[in-house]
Short mmCIF file of C-alpha atoms in Angstrom, two decimals:
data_model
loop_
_atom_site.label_atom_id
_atom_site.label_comp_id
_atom_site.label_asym_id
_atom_site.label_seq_id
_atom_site.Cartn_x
_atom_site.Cartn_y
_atom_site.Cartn_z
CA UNK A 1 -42.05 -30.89 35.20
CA UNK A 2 -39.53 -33.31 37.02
CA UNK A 3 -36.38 -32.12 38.76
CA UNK A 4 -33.91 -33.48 36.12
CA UNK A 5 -36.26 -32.46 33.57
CA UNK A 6 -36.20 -29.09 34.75
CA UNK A 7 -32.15 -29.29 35.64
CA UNK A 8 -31.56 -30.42 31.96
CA UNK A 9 -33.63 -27.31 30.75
CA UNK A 10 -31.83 -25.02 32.79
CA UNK A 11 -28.49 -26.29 31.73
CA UNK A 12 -29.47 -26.14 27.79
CA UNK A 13 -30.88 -22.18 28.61
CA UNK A 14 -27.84 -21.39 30.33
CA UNK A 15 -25.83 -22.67 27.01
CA UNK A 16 -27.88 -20.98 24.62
CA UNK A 17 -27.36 -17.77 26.51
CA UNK A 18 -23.77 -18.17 26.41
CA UNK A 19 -23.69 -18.77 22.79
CA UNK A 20 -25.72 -15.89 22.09
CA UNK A 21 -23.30 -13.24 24.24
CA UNK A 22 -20.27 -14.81 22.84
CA UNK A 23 -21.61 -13.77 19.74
CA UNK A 24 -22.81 -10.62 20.42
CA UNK A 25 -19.14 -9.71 21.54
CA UNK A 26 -18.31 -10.76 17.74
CA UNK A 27 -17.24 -7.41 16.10
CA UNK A 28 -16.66 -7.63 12.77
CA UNK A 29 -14.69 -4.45 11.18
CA UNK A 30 -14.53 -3.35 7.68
CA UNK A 31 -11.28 -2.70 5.80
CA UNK A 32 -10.99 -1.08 3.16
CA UNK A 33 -8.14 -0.70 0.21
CA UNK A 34 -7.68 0.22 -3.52
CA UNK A 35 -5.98 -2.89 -5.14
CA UNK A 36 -7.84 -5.56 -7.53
CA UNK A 37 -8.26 -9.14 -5.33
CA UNK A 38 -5.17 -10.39 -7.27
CA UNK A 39 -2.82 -7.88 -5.60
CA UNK A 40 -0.06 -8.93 -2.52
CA UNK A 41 -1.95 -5.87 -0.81
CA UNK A 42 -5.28 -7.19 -1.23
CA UNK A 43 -3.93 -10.39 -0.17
CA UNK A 44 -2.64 -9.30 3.13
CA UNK A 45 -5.59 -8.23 4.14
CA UNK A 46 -7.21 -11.35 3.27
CA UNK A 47 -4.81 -13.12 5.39
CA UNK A 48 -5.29 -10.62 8.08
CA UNK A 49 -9.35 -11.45 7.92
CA UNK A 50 -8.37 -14.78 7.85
CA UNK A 51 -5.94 -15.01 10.91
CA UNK A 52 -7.56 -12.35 13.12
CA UNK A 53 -10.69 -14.50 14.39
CA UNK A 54 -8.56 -17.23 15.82
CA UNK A 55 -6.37 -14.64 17.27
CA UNK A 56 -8.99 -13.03 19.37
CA UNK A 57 -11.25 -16.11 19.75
CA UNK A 58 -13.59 -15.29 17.65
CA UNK A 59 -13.99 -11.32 19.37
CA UNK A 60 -13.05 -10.03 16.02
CA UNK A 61 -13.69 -10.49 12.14
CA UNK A 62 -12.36 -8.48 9.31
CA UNK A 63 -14.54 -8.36 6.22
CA UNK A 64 -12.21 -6.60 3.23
CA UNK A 65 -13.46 -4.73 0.20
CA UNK A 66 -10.78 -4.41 -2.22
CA UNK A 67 -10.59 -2.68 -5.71
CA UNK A 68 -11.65 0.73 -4.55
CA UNK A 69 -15.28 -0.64 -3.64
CA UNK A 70 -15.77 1.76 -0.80
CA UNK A 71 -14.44 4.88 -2.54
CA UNK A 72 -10.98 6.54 -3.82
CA UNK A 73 -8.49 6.31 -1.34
CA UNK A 74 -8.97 9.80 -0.37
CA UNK A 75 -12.46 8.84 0.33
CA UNK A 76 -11.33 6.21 2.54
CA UNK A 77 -9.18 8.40 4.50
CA UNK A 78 -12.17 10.72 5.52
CA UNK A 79 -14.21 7.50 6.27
CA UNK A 80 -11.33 6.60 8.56
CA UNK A 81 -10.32 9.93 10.01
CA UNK A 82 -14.45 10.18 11.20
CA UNK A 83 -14.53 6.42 12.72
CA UNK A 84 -16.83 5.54 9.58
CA UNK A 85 -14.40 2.60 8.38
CA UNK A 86 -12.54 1.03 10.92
CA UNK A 87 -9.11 -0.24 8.74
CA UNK A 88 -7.81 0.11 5.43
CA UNK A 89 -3.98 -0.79 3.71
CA UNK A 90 -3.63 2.47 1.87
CA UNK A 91 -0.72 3.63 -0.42
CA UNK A 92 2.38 5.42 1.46
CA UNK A 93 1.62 7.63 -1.37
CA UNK A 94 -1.91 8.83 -0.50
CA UNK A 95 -1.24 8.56 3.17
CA UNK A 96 1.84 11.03 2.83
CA UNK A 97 -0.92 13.41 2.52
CA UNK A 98 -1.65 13.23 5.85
CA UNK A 99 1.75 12.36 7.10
CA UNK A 100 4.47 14.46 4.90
CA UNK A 101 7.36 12.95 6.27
CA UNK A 102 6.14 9.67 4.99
CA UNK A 103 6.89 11.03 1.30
CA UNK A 104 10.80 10.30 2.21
CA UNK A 105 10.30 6.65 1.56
CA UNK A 106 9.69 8.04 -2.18
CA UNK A 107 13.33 8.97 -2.24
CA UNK A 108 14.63 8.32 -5.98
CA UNK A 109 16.61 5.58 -6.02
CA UNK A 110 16.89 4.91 -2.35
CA UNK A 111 16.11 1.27 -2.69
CA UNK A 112 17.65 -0.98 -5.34
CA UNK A 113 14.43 -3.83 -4.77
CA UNK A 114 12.06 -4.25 -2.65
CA UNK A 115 14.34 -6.28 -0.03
CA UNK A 116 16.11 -3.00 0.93
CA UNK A 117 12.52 -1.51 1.51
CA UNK A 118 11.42 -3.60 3.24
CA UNK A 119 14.46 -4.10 5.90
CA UNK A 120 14.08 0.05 6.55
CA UNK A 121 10.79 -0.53 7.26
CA UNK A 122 11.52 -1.15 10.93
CA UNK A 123 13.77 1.77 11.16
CA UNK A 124 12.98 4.50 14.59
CA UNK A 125 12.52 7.38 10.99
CA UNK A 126 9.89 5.12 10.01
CA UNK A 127 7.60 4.40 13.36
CA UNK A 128 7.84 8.26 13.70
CA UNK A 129 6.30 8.45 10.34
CA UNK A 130 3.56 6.40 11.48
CA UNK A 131 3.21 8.17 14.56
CA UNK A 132 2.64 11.37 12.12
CA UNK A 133 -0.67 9.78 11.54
CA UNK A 134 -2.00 10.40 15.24
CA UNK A 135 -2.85 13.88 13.56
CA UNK A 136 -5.41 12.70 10.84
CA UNK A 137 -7.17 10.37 13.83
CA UNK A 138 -5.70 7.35 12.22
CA UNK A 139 -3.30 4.38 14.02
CA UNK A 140 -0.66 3.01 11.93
CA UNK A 141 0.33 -0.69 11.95
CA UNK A 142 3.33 -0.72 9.67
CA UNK A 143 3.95 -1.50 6.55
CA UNK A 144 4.34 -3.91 3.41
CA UNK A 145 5.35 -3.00 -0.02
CA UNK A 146 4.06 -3.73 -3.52
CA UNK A 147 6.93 -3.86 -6.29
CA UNK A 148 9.83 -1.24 -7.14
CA UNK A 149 8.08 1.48 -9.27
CA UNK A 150 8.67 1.69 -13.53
CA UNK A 151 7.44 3.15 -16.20
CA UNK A 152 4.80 1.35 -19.34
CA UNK A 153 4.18 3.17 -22.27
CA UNK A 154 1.55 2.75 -24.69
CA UNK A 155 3.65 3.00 -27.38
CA UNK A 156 7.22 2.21 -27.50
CA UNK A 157 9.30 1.86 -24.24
CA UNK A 158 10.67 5.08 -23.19
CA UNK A 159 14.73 4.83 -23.12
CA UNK A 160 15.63 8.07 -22.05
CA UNK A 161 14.52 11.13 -20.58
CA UNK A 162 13.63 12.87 -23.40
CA UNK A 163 11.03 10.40 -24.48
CA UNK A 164 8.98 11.29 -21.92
CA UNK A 165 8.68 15.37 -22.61
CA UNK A 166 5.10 16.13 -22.79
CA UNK A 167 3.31 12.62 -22.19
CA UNK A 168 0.59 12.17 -20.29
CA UNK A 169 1.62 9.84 -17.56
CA UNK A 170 -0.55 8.64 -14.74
CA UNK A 171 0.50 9.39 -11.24
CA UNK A 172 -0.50 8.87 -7.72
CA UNK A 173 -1.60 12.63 -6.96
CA UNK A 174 1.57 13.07 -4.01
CA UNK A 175 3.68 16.12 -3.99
CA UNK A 176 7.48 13.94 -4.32
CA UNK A 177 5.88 12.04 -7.56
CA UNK A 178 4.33 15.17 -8.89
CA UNK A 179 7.46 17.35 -8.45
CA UNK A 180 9.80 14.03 -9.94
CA UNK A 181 7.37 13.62 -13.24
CA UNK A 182 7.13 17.48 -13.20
CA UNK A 183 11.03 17.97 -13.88
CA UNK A 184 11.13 14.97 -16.33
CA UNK A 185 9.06 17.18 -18.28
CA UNK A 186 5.96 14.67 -18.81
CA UNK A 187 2.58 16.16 -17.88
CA UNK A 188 1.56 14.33 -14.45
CA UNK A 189 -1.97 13.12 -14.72
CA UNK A 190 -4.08 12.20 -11.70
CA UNK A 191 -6.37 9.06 -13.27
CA UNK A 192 -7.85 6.64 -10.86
CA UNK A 193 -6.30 2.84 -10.67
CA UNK A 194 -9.55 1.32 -11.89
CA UNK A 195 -10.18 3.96 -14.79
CA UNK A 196 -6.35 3.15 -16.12
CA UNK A 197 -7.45 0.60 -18.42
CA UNK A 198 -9.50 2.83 -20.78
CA UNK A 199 -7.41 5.73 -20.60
CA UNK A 200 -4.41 3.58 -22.09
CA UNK A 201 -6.89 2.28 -24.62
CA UNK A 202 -8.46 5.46 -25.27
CA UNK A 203 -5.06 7.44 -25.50
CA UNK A 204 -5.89 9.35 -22.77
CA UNK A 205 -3.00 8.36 -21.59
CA UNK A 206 0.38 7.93 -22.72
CA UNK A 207 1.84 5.80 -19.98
CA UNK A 208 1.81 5.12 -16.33
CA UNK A 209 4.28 4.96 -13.35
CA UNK A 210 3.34 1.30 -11.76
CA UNK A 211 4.40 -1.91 -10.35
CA UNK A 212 4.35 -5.10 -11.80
CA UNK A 213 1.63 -6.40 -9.45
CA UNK A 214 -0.76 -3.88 -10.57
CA UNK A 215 0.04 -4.00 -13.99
CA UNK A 216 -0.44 -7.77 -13.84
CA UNK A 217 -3.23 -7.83 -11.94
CA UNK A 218 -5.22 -5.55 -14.22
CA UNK A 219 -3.97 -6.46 -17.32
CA UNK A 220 -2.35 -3.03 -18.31
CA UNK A 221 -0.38 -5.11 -21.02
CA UNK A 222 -3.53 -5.44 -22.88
CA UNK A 223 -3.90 -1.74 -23.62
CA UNK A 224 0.21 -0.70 -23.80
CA UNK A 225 3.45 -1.94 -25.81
CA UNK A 226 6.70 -0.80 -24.00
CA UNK A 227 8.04 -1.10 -20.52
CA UNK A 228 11.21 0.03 -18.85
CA UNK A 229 12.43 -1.04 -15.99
CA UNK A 230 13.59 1.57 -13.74
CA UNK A 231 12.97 0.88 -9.81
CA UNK A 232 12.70 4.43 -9.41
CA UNK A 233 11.08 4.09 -6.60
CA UNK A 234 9.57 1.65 -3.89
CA UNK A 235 5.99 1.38 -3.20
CA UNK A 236 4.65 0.97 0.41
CA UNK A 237 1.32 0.54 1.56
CA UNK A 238 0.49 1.46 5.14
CA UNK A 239 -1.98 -0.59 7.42
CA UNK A 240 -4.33 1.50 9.66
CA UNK A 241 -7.18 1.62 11.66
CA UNK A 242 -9.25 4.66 13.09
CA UNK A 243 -8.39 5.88 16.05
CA UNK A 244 -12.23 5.70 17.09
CA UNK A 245 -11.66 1.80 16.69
CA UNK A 246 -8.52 1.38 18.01
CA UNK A 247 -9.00 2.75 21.17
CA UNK A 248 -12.85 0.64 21.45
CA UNK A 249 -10.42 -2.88 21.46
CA UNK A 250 -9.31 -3.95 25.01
CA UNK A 251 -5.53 -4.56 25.86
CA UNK A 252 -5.59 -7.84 24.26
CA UNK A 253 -7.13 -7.45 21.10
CA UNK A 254 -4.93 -4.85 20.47
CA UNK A 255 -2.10 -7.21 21.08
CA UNK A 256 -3.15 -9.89 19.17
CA UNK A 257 -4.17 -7.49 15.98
CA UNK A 258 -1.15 -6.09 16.03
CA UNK A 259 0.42 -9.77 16.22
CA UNK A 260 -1.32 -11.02 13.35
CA UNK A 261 -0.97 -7.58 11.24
CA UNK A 262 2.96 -7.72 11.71
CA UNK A 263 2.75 -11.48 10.65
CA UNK A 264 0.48 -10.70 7.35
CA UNK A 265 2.64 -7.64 6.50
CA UNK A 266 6.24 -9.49 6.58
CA UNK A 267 4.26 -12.08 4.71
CA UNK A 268 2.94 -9.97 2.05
CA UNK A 269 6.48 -8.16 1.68
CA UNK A 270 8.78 -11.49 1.45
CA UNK A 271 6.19 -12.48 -1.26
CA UNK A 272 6.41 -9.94 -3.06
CA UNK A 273 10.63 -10.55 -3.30
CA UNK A 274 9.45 -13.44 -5.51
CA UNK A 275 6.62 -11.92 -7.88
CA UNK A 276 9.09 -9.42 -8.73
CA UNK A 277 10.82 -12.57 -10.88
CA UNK A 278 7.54 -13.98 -11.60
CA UNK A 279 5.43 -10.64 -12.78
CA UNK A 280 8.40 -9.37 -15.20
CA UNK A 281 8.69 -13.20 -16.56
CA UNK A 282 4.78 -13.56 -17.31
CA UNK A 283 5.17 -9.97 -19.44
CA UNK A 284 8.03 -11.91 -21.24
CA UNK A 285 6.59 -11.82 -24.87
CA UNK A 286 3.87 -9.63 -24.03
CA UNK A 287 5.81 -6.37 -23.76
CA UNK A 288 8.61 -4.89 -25.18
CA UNK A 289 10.17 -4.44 -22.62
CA UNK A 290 13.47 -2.26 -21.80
CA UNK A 291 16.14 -1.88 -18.84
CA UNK A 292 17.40 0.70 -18.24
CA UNK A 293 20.32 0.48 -16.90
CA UNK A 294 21.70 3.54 -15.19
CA UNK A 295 18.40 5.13 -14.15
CA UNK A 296 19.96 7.63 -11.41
CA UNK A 297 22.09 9.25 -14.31
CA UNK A 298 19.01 9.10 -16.34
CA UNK A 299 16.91 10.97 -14.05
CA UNK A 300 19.25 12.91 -11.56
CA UNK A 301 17.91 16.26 -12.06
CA UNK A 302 14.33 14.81 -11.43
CA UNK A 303 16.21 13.31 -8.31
CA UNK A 304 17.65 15.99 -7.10
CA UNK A 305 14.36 18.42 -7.39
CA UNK A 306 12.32 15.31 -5.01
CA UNK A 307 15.33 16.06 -3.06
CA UNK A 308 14.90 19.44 -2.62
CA UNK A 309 11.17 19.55 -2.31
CA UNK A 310 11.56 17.67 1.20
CA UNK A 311 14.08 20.49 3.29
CA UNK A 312 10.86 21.81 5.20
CA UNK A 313 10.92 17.90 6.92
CA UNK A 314 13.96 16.78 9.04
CA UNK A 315 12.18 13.20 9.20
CA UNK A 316 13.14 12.55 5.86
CA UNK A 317 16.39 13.36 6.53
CA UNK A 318 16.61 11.82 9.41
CA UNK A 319 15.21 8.46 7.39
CA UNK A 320 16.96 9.16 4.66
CA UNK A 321 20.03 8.97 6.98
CA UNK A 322 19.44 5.81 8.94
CA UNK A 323 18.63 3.70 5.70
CA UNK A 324 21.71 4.63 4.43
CA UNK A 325 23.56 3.37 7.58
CA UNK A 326 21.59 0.33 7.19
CA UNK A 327 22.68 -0.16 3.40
CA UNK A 328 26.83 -0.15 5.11
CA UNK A 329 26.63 3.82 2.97
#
């Protein structure tokens, strides 16, 4: 073999071998989350997976599974609490489970839409509440939000309280939602998100507390007649990652993770500002739907119980407090 043969061999090995450890630093994690592809959440993570490569040069993919394809959402949690899934955008909801003081963004009528959500999220009561998390071995991001929470019937719209006494509406399985639905007098009922569909069909339900995106997305207005519009209650989701994971990533891909979370969640939220409009105009027709239009009356001794139920944790207060000051209250 010549000398320049030999040199041009080398320098083609030498390539190859750097191709092949760049990518064996690849890491790719998995992500995990409950809502159908068509969802904002879903859809932050998708940008997320698709921004996070080019932020890390290619260190670090994200491959999502949506619609509840790696378990419930408390099955999730213990995948992420044992380093067994290394991110997931869960429900504030679920995730107040392992945070309590998270609960207080379930507030009754705290938030008139999802702009005033989404402007506490930065508050100091709400990075505490993610801090709270450090406890279940979990990291939290932040957040974005899915749509202002209401109520669809399978029958008739429900215009008052009393036409929900003794139906079977579907919950998220929290304490502030069970204890709100409790004192409306409606029997709370724990159903999975992707077993909704039949139980509206089947009657096994009689309604459901949701946002539009969900209902939208999976076509609840196939199997139900009447929806009011309440905004009860806002609806965040909660990016995290296992602590196991989180502390594997140097310096900078911590930095730029966090970089292009923040970017995908203030992206997801600001989008959602506009399906509001567009979700309750595509039901137009659909539904018969009903606003009502002094909901805090309506509900206030549901209200006040939620209240109650949250004196054992000064967070919420203390949240409770500071979004108030940031509504000019």
């Amino acid at each position: 073999m010549t000398f320049a043969k030999f040199t041009k061999s080398a320098l083609v090995g030498a390539l190859m071998a750097t191709v092949a450890a760049g990518a064996a630093q690849a890491r790719e994690l998995r992500m995990g989350l409950i809502t159908p592809p068509s969802h904002v959440w879903t859809k932050v993570a998708n940008r997320i997976a698709e921004k996070l490569p080019e932020a890390t040069d290619g260190e670090l993919t994200v491959a999502v599974f949506p619609a509840g394809q790696l378990g419930s959402e408390q099955e999730m949690f213990q995948q992420l609490s044992a380093g067994l899934l290394d991110a997931g955008l869960m429900t504030a909801a679920i995730t107040s489970l392992r945070a309590p003081s998270m609960q207080g963004w379930f507030t009754p009528h705290l938030f008139a839409d999802v702009t005033e959500a989404q402007a506490a999220a930065e508050l100091p009561a709400a990075q505490k509440m993610l801090e709270e998390l450090q406890r279940a071995n979990l990291h939290g991001m932040g957040y974005t939000f899915a749509g202002m929470r209401h109520i669809l019937m399978q029958g008739a719209p429900a215009g008052s309280v009393e036409d929900l006494a003794d139906k079977k509406i579907r919950i998220v399985p929290f304490p502030a939602m069970k204890v709100w639905w409790g004192e409306v007098g409606a029997v709370p009922t724990p159903v999975n998100l992707t077993q909704v569909y039949q139980a509206l069909q089947t009657g096994l339900l009689d309604g459901i507390d949701i946002d539009l995106d969900a209902l939208v997305g999976l076509k609840f207005d196939e199997v139900a007649k009447g929806l009011t519009i309440t905004n009860h209650m806002a609806f965040p989701s909660v990016m995290m990652v296992s602590n196991p994971t989180w502390m594997s990533l140097s310096d900078e891909q911590k930095a730029a993770f966090q970089a292009v979370v923040d970017e995908a969640l203030a992206w997801g939220s600001e989008s959602q500002v506009t399906a509001e409009e567009s979700n309750l105009a595509s039901l137009e027709g659909k539904l018969e739907i009903l606003h009502l239009e002094d909901g805090e009356t309506a509900f206030a001794g549901a209200d006040a119980a939620v209240q109650a139920s949250f004196a054992q944790y000064p967070l919420i207060a203390e949240f409770q407090s500071e979004v108030k000051a940031e509504q000019g209250e």
